[in-house]
Amino acid sequence: MGDDMRQGAARQALTAGAVVTGLTLGATGNYGDADRSPSAIVPPSRAFGIWGPIYAGSLAYAAYQAMPRRRADHVLGRLALPAALGYLGAGLWSRAQGTRAFLPLVGVTWASAMAAYALTGRDTPEERKWAEATEGPFGGGTGSWAPTEGSGSTGSTGEAERSGTPDAAGDGSRGDRGRRDGWRWAVREPLAGFAGWLTLASAISVLDGTVDGPAAADPQRRWAVPALAVTGAVATAVTAVGPRSISYPATLVWGLAGTAVQQRRHTATAVTAGALAAVVAGVAALRNRRRGTR
């Protein structure tokens, strides 16, 4: 095994370990009862059932990137570190509450998860060239190709083409579409859903971490709408210009709709959360309609 393959195997093992460790820490953490929380923007406890699909997708990602044939995958290599930091940070989230490290941890965790999600997009000239050659100038909607195990096609000169070029990967065949769908459901969608839920969770945690104490109810209520507005603006922008996915906007819509229901007695908060959920859903639907999805 060459040095590159050994490094790839080490990266795979560390990434899988970080994902599993983060999920285990998160599953065993004490986050309290959302229904009794004084937070002005938290959704009801039942909304946190979204972690079930997020956990399942995250384990699928850990297994997919750990396949021996993925060791030379340069896209998975780029997003390994931010994904690992995101999952480990999320696992440590509840254990850092009440400490000085809490808010920095929230920031690093959210930024890492968003970076990993962003890196699942087509962000290299080779990938864009392949996309345009096989799917037209607008790419392929939610589905995406990513470099696989480095197998290339052999040209007339007998020299294997480099993986990542249209000649090597873009024949439009059923197997080719299968590789794109595998990338979508095993990498992009799990990381998108994880980043989406952390977008709302980070806003909740920042508000809770900065407005706290026995008399926190009124300040929480005053800051609820601005906190939701920032969250909604970020979610809308990412949905509009980030990598196309179903999971990122879906988790945000789910969480914001839950906040609207939970805070229904507080009109301004509930209306803001509901309106933002509708905006995110509308932007996602419009983008998929224009660009196509599969």
mmCIF file of C-alpha atoms in Angstrom:
data_model
loop_
_atom_site.group_PDB
_atom_site.id
_atom_site.type_symbol
_atom_site.label_atom_id
_atom_site.label_comp_id
_atom_site.label_asym_id
_atom_site.label_seq_id
_atom_site.Cartn_x
_atom_site.Cartn_y
_atom_site.Cartn_z
ATOM 1 C CA MET A 1 0.000 0.000 0.000
ATOM 2 C CA GLY A 2 1.445 3.350 -1.048
ATOM 3 C CA ASP A 3 1.753 6.410 1.148
ATOM 4 C CA ASP A 4 -1.291 8.049 -0.437
ATOM 5 C CA MET A 5 -3.431 4.989 0.195
ATOM 6 C CA ARG A 6 -2.210 4.736 3.801
ATOM 7 C CA GLN A 7 -3.045 8.387 4.349
ATOM 8 C CA GLY A 8 -6.454 7.817 2.788
ATOM 9 C CA ALA A 9 -7.106 4.834 5.051
ATOM 10 C CA ALA A 10 -6.096 6.869 8.110
ATOM 11 C CA ARG A 11 -8.378 9.718 7.033
ATOM 12 C CA GLN A 12 -11.267 7.301 6.581
ATOM 13 C CA ALA A 13 -10.761 5.731 9.997
ATOM 14 C CA LEU A 14 -10.472 9.070 11.780
ATOM 15 C CA THR A 15 -13.536 10.477 10.018
ATOM 16 C CA ALA A 16 -15.665 7.417 10.791
ATOM 17 C CA GLY A 17 -14.473 7.489 14.395
ATOM 18 C CA ALA A 18 -15.325 11.182 14.741
ATOM 19 C CA VAL A 19 -18.824 10.680 13.322
ATOM 20 C CA VAL A 20 -19.612 7.689 15.547
ATOM 21 C CA THR A 21 -18.104 9.340 18.636
ATOM 22 C CA GLY A 22 -20.011 12.564 18.039
ATOM 23 C CA LEU A 23 -23.297 10.745 17.518
ATOM 24 C CA THR A 24 -22.744 8.625 20.634
ATOM 25 C CA LEU A 25 -21.944 11.666 22.775
ATOM 26 C CA GLY A 26 -24.962 13.468 21.360
ATOM 27 C CA ALA A 27 -27.315 10.558 21.984
ATOM 28 C CA THR A 28 -26.207 10.295 25.613
ATOM 29 C CA GLY A 29 -26.188 14.035 26.360
ATOM 30 C CA ASN A 30 -28.700 15.752 28.626
ATOM 31 C CA TYR A 31 -30.383 18.526 26.665
ATOM 32 C CA GLY A 32 -33.383 18.968 28.936
ATOM 33 C CA ASP A 33 -37.051 19.032 27.981
ATOM 34 C CA ALA A 34 -37.737 21.407 25.103
ATOM 35 C CA ASP A 35 -41.410 21.650 26.086
ATOM 36 C CA ARG A 36 -40.387 23.144 29.444
ATOM 37 C CA SER A 37 -37.504 25.217 28.143
ATOM 38 C CA PRO A 38 -37.611 28.993 28.762
ATOM 39 C CA SER A 39 -36.158 29.508 25.279
ATOM 40 C CA ALA A 40 -38.283 31.776 23.115
ATOM 41 C CA ILE A 41 -37.445 30.043 19.828
ATOM 42 C CA VAL A 42 -37.051 26.356 20.655
ATOM 43 C CA PRO A 43 -39.390 23.909 18.833
ATOM 44 C CA PRO A 44 -41.318 21.239 20.805
ATOM 45 C CA SER A 45 -39.591 18.091 22.023
ATOM 46 C CA ARG A 46 -41.215 15.950 19.340
ATOM 47 C CA ALA A 47 -39.554 18.050 16.640
ATOM 48 C CA PHE A 48 -36.205 16.683 17.790
ATOM 49 C CA GLY A 49 -37.232 13.333 16.339
ATOM 50 C CA ILE A 50 -35.553 14.676 13.199
ATOM 51 C CA TRP A 51 -32.331 13.396 14.741
ATOM 52 C CA GLY A 52 -33.436 9.875 13.795
ATOM 53 C CA PRO A 53 -33.024 10.447 10.030
ATOM 54 C CA ILE A 54 -29.973 12.636 10.673
ATOM 55 C CA TYR A 55 -28.294 9.840 12.664
ATOM 56 C CA ALA A 56 -29.133 7.249 10.006
ATOM 57 C CA GLY A 57 -27.793 9.438 7.207
ATOM 58 C CA SER A 58 -24.671 10.303 9.175
ATOM 59 C CA LEU A 59 -23.855 6.627 9.719
ATOM 60 C CA ALA A 60 -24.399 6.036 6.004
ATOM 61 C CA TYR A 61 -21.908 8.816 5.283
ATOM 62 C CA ALA A 62 -19.375 7.320 7.707
ATOM 63 C CA ALA A 63 -19.698 3.908 6.047
ATOM 64 C CA TYR A 64 -19.614 5.277 2.490
ATOM 65 C CA GLN A 65 -16.469 7.339 2.962
ATOM 66 C CA ALA A 66 -14.772 4.374 4.708
ATOM 67 C CA MET A 67 -15.010 2.091 1.652
ATOM 68 C CA PRO A 68 -11.549 1.031 0.439
ATOM 69 C CA ARG A 69 -12.283 2.329 -3.061
ATOM 70 C CA ARG A 70 -12.921 5.820 -1.640
ATOM 71 C CA ARG A 71 -9.423 6.236 -0.243
ATOM 72 C CA ALA A 72 -8.260 8.326 -3.191
ATOM 73 C CA ASP A 73 -11.443 10.419 -3.389
ATOM 74 C CA HIS A 74 -10.160 13.994 -3.201
ATOM 75 C CA VAL A 75 -13.607 15.511 -2.523
ATOM 76 C CA LEU A 76 -14.171 13.272 0.503
ATOM 77 C CA GLY A 77 -10.658 14.168 1.594
ATOM 78 C CA ARG A 78 -11.437 17.893 1.484
ATOM 79 C CA LEU A 79 -14.575 17.662 3.571
ATOM 80 C CA ALA A 80 -13.289 15.080 6.091
ATOM 81 C CA LEU A 81 -11.846 17.563 8.603
ATOM 82 C CA PRO A 82 -14.821 19.964 8.803
ATOM 83 C CA ALA A 83 -17.239 17.023 8.957
ATOM 84 C CA ALA A 84 -15.263 15.442 11.805
ATOM 85 C CA LEU A 85 -15.127 18.736 13.741
ATOM 86 C CA GLY A 86 -18.855 19.276 13.192
ATOM 87 C CA TYR A 87 -19.855 15.880 14.557
ATOM 88 C CA LEU A 88 -17.464 16.003 17.502
ATOM 89 C CA GLY A 89 -18.619 19.520 18.382
ATOM 90 C CA ALA A 90 -22.274 18.513 18.232
ATOM 91 C CA GLY A 91 -21.519 15.608 20.545
ATOM 92 C CA LEU A 92 -19.844 17.892 23.087
ATOM 93 C CA TRP A 93 -22.636 20.489 22.840
ATOM 94 C CA SER A 94 -24.654 19.561 25.942
ATOM 95 C CA ARG A 95 -21.562 18.909 28.043
ATOM 96 C CA ALA A 96 -20.235 22.410 27.459
ATOM 97 C CA GLN A 97 -23.426 24.242 28.491
ATOM 98 C CA GLY A 98 -22.827 26.706 31.285
ATOM 99 C CA THR A 99 -19.098 26.974 30.572
ATOM 100 C CA ARG A 100 -17.060 29.651 28.836
ATOM 101 C CA ALA A 101 -16.333 27.216 26.044
ATOM 102 C CA PHE A 102 -19.999 26.828 25.100
ATOM 103 C CA LEU A 103 -20.518 29.693 22.660
ATOM 104 C CA PRO A 104 -17.125 29.214 20.909
ATOM 105 C CA LEU A 105 -17.946 25.513 20.600
ATOM 106 C CA VAL A 106 -21.327 26.325 19.056
ATOM 107 C CA GLY A 107 -19.664 28.641 16.536
ATOM 108 C CA VAL A 108 -16.950 26.168 15.544
ATOM 109 C CA THR A 109 -19.444 23.304 15.297
ATOM 110 C CA TRP A 110 -21.875 25.201 13.087
ATOM 111 C CA ALA A 111 -19.127 26.630 10.864
ATOM 112 C CA SER A 112 -17.567 23.181 10.435
ATOM 113 C CA ALA A 113 -20.879 21.537 9.545
ATOM 114 C CA MET A 114 -21.649 24.269 7.021
ATOM 115 C CA ALA A 115 -18.177 23.991 5.493
ATOM 116 C CA ALA A 116 -18.554 20.228 5.076
ATOM 117 C CA TYR A 117 -21.939 20.710 3.401
ATOM 118 C CA ALA A 118 -20.549 23.421 1.106
ATOM 119 C CA LEU A 119 -17.689 21.152 0.038
ATOM 120 C CA THR A 120 -20.143 18.537 -1.231
ATOM 121 C CA GLY A 121 -20.861 20.905 -4.135
ATOM 122 C CA ARG A 122 -19.104 20.959 -7.443
ATOM 123 C CA ASP A 123 -16.321 23.318 -6.637
ATOM 124 C CA THR A 124 -13.480 22.342 -8.921
ATOM 125 C CA PRO A 125 -13.032 23.181 -12.626
ATOM 126 C CA GLU A 126 -12.861 19.482 -13.478
ATOM 127 C CA GLU A 127 -16.185 18.739 -11.796
ATOM 128 C CA ARG A 128 -17.877 21.719 -13.449
ATOM 129 C CA LYS A 129 -16.487 20.673 -16.834
ATOM 130 C CA TRP A 130 -17.825 17.164 -16.343
ATOM 131 C CA ALA A 131 -21.226 18.487 -15.256
ATOM 132 C CA GLU A 132 -21.578 20.742 -18.287
ATOM 133 C CA ALA A 133 -20.500 17.974 -20.662
ATOM 134 C CA THR A 134 -23.035 15.478 -19.341
ATOM 135 C CA GLU A 135 -25.942 17.525 -17.969
ATOM 136 C CA GLY A 136 -25.908 20.933 -19.625
ATOM 137 C CA PRO A 137 -24.775 24.320 -18.269
ATOM 138 C CA PHE A 138 -26.965 24.156 -15.148
ATOM 139 C CA GLY A 139 -25.651 20.894 -13.761
ATOM 140 C CA GLY A 140 -27.752 18.073 -12.418
ATOM 141 C CA GLY A 141 -29.977 19.472 -9.696
ATOM 142 C CA THR A 142 -29.790 17.753 -6.359
ATOM 143 C CA GLY A 143 -27.835 14.791 -7.659
ATOM 144 C CA SER A 144 -24.110 15.180 -7.993
ATOM 145 C CA TRP A 145 -21.157 13.265 -9.197
ATOM 146 C CA ALA A 146 -18.053 12.980 -7.107
ATOM 147 C CA PRO A 147 -14.752 11.304 -7.991
ATOM 148 C CA THR A 148 -14.820 7.609 -7.278
ATOM 149 C CA GLU A 149 -11.998 5.175 -7.025
ATOM 150 C CA GLY A 150 -9.945 6.758 -9.774
ATOM 151 C CA SER A 151 -10.868 4.382 -12.589
ATOM 152 C CA GLY A 152 -10.555 6.100 -15.926
ATOM 153 C CA SER A 153 -11.394 5.294 -19.517
ATOM 154 C CA THR A 154 -8.625 4.513 -21.930
ATOM 155 C CA GLY A 155 -8.292 6.807 -24.930
ATOM 156 C CA SER A 156 -7.005 6.036 -28.411
ATOM 157 C CA THR A 157 -3.451 6.593 -27.239
ATOM 158 C CA GLY A 158 -3.876 3.873 -24.607
ATOM 159 C CA GLU A 159 -3.300 6.307 -21.781
ATOM 160 C CA ALA A 160 -5.900 6.290 -18.994
ATOM 161 C CA GLU A 161 -7.689 9.586 -18.621
ATOM 162 C CA ARG A 162 -7.482 11.250 -15.253
ATOM 163 C CA SER A 163 -10.486 10.652 -12.979
ATOM 164 C CA GLY A 164 -12.603 13.769 -12.750
ATOM 165 C CA THR A 165 -12.674 14.624 -16.454
ATOM 166 C CA PRO A 166 -15.677 14.191 -18.767
ATOM 167 C CA ASP A 167 -13.903 11.379 -20.661
ATOM 168 C CA ALA A 168 -13.319 9.443 -17.471
ATOM 169 C CA ALA A 169 -16.622 9.793 -15.691
ATOM 170 C CA GLY A 170 -19.367 11.365 -17.724
ATOM 171 C CA ASP A 171 -20.973 8.843 -20.023
ATOM 172 C CA GLY A 172 -24.526 9.359 -18.764
ATOM 173 C CA SER A 173 -24.968 5.604 -18.276
ATOM 174 C CA ARG A 174 -27.091 3.958 -15.610
ATOM 175 C CA GLY A 175 -23.966 3.155 -13.602
ATOM 176 C CA ASP A 176 -22.851 6.767 -13.912
ATOM 177 C CA ARG A 177 -26.191 8.004 -12.596
ATOM 178 C CA GLY A 178 -25.931 5.442 -9.814
ATOM 179 C CA ARG A 179 -22.612 6.907 -8.710
ATOM 180 C CA ARG A 180 -24.153 10.381 -8.584
ATOM 181 C CA ASP A 181 -27.154 9.114 -6.643
ATOM 182 C CA GLY A 182 -24.877 7.275 -4.226
ATOM 183 C CA TRP A 183 -22.944 10.483 -3.616
ATOM 184 C CA ARG A 184 -26.166 12.408 -3.113
ATOM 185 C CA TRP A 185 -27.781 10.094 -0.582
ATOM 186 C CA ALA A 186 -24.639 8.926 1.240
ATOM 187 C CA VAL A 187 -22.758 12.231 1.421
ATOM 188 C CA ARG A 188 -24.551 15.412 0.419
ATOM 189 C CA GLU A 189 -27.985 14.820 1.913
ATOM 190 C CA PRO A 190 -26.728 13.539 5.308
ATOM 191 C CA LEU A 191 -24.329 16.474 5.682
ATOM 192 C CA ALA A 192 -27.013 18.884 4.446
ATOM 193 C CA GLY A 193 -29.538 17.701 7.009
ATOM 194 C CA PHE A 194 -26.944 17.856 9.769
ATOM 195 C CA ALA A 195 -25.954 21.408 8.809
ATOM 196 C CA GLY A 196 -29.585 22.472 8.472
ATOM 197 C CA TRP A 197 -30.609 21.382 11.940
ATOM 198 C CA LEU A 198 -27.475 22.899 13.467
ATOM 199 C CA THR A 199 -28.374 26.228 11.850
ATOM 200 C CA LEU A 200 -31.489 26.473 14.009
ATOM 201 C CA ALA A 201 -29.879 24.777 17.021
ATOM 202 C CA SER A 202 -27.040 27.300 16.942
ATOM 203 C CA ALA A 203 -29.467 30.233 17.021
ATOM 204 C CA ILE A 204 -31.288 28.672 19.983
ATOM 205 C CA SER A 205 -28.019 28.043 21.819
ATOM 206 C CA VAL A 206 -26.611 31.526 21.182
ATOM 207 C CA LEU A 207 -29.818 33.119 22.452
ATOM 208 C CA ASP A 208 -29.870 30.858 25.492
ATOM 209 C CA GLY A 209 -26.170 31.411 26.143
ATOM 210 C CA THR A 210 -26.329 35.199 25.984
ATOM 211 C CA VAL A 211 -29.735 35.799 27.608
ATOM 212 C CA ASP A 212 -29.843 33.689 30.725
ATOM 213 C CA GLY A 213 -30.808 33.860 34.371
ATOM 214 C CA PRO A 214 -33.946 33.982 36.522
ATOM 215 C CA ALA A 215 -35.369 37.021 34.725
ATOM 216 C CA ALA A 216 -34.510 35.826 31.221
ATOM 217 C CA ALA A 217 -38.079 35.421 29.925
ATOM 218 C CA ASP A 218 -38.605 39.042 28.872
ATOM 219 C CA PRO A 219 -35.154 39.536 27.232
ATOM 220 C CA GLN A 220 -35.593 36.193 25.475
ATOM 221 C CA ARG A 221 -38.887 37.376 24.062
ATOM 222 C CA ARG A 222 -37.402 40.695 22.917
ATOM 223 C CA TRP A 223 -34.571 38.955 21.076
ATOM 224 C CA ALA A 224 -36.657 36.113 19.645
ATOM 225 C CA VAL A 225 -37.704 37.836 16.417
ATOM 226 C CA PRO A 226 -34.213 39.221 15.589
ATOM 227 C CA ALA A 227 -32.678 35.800 16.288
ATOM 228 C CA LEU A 228 -35.198 34.109 14.008
ATOM 229 C CA ALA A 229 -34.692 36.776 11.342
ATOM 230 C CA VAL A 230 -30.940 36.125 11.232
ATOM 231 C CA THR A 231 -31.499 32.368 11.169
ATOM 232 C CA GLY A 232 -34.034 32.685 8.373
ATOM 233 C CA ALA A 233 -31.775 34.956 6.335
ATOM 234 C CA VAL A 234 -28.885 32.495 6.592
ATOM 235 C CA ALA A 235 -31.143 29.542 5.758
ATOM 236 C CA THR A 236 -32.646 31.320 2.761
ATOM 237 C CA ALA A 237 -29.261 32.379 1.396
ATOM 238 C CA VAL A 238 -27.764 28.907 1.767
ATOM 239 C CA THR A 239 -30.820 27.313 0.163
ATOM 240 C CA ALA A 240 -30.602 29.763 -2.740
ATOM 241 C CA VAL A 241 -26.884 29.590 -3.517
ATOM 242 C CA GLY A 242 -25.459 26.587 -1.685
ATOM 243 C CA PRO A 243 -25.243 23.002 -2.933
ATOM 244 C CA ARG A 244 -28.704 21.858 -3.975
ATOM 245 C CA SER A 245 -30.257 19.432 -1.532
ATOM 246 C CA ILE A 246 -33.583 18.408 -0.087
ATOM 247 C CA SER A 247 -32.368 17.902 3.462
ATOM 248 C CA TYR A 248 -30.986 21.358 4.260
ATOM 249 C CA PRO A 249 -34.192 23.329 3.619
ATOM 250 C CA ALA A 250 -36.377 20.472 4.880
ATOM 251 C CA THR A 251 -34.750 20.402 8.319
ATOM 252 C CA LEU A 252 -34.984 24.189 8.591
ATOM 253 C CA VAL A 253 -38.658 24.200 7.567
ATOM 254 C CA TRP A 254 -39.351 21.414 10.067
ATOM 255 C CA GLY A 255 -37.612 23.263 12.893
ATOM 256 C CA LEU A 256 -39.073 26.690 12.138
ATOM 257 C CA ALA A 257 -42.572 25.263 11.785
ATOM 258 C CA GLY A 258 -42.075 23.552 15.134
ATOM 259 C CA THR A 259 -41.016 26.858 16.675
ATOM 260 C CA ALA A 260 -44.149 28.508 15.286
ATOM 261 C CA VAL A 261 -46.309 25.815 16.900
ATOM 262 C CA GLN A 262 -44.432 25.856 20.202
ATOM 263 C CA GLN A 263 -44.528 29.656 20.452
ATOM 264 C CA ARG A 264 -48.093 30.076 19.144
ATOM 265 C CA ARG A 265 -49.118 32.080 22.228
ATOM 266 C CA HIS A 266 -46.548 34.703 21.318
ATOM 267 C CA THR A 267 -47.840 36.081 18.054
ATOM 268 C CA ALA A 268 -44.760 37.917 16.767
ATOM 269 C CA THR A 269 -42.457 34.944 17.326
ATOM 270 C CA ALA A 270 -44.884 32.395 15.901
ATOM 271 C CA VAL A 271 -45.689 34.464 12.813
ATOM 272 C CA THR A 272 -42.003 35.177 12.162
ATOM 273 C CA ALA A 273 -41.030 31.520 12.448
ATOM 274 C CA GLY A 274 -43.918 30.390 10.253
ATOM 275 C CA ALA A 275 -43.205 33.028 7.614
ATOM 276 C CA LEU A 276 -39.535 32.112 7.487
ATOM 277 C CA ALA A 277 -40.403 28.425 7.120
ATOM 278 C CA ALA A 278 -42.587 29.337 4.141
ATOM 279 C CA VAL A 279 -39.840 31.469 2.599
ATOM 280 C CA VAL A 280 -37.205 28.726 2.880
ATOM 281 C CA ALA A 281 -39.627 26.169 1.435
ATOM 282 C CA GLY A 282 -40.533 28.535 -1.410
ATOM 283 C CA VAL A 283 -36.909 29.271 -2.315
ATOM 284 C CA ALA A 284 -36.096 25.549 -2.311
ATOM 285 C CA ALA A 285 -39.084 24.737 -4.511
ATOM 286 C CA LEU A 286 -38.320 27.551 -6.945
ATOM 287 C CA ARG A 287 -34.693 26.575 -7.281
ATOM 288 C CA ASN A 288 -35.491 22.909 -7.870
ATOM 289 C CA ARG A 289 -38.142 23.861 -10.422
ATOM 290 C CA ARG A 290 -35.709 25.990 -12.394
ATOM 291 C CA ARG A 291 -32.721 23.719 -12.196
ATOM 292 C CA GLY A 292 -34.355 20.329 -11.923
ATOM 293 C CA THR A 293 -33.822 17.684 -9.265
ATOM 294 C CA ARG A 294 -33.508 13.923 -9.050
#
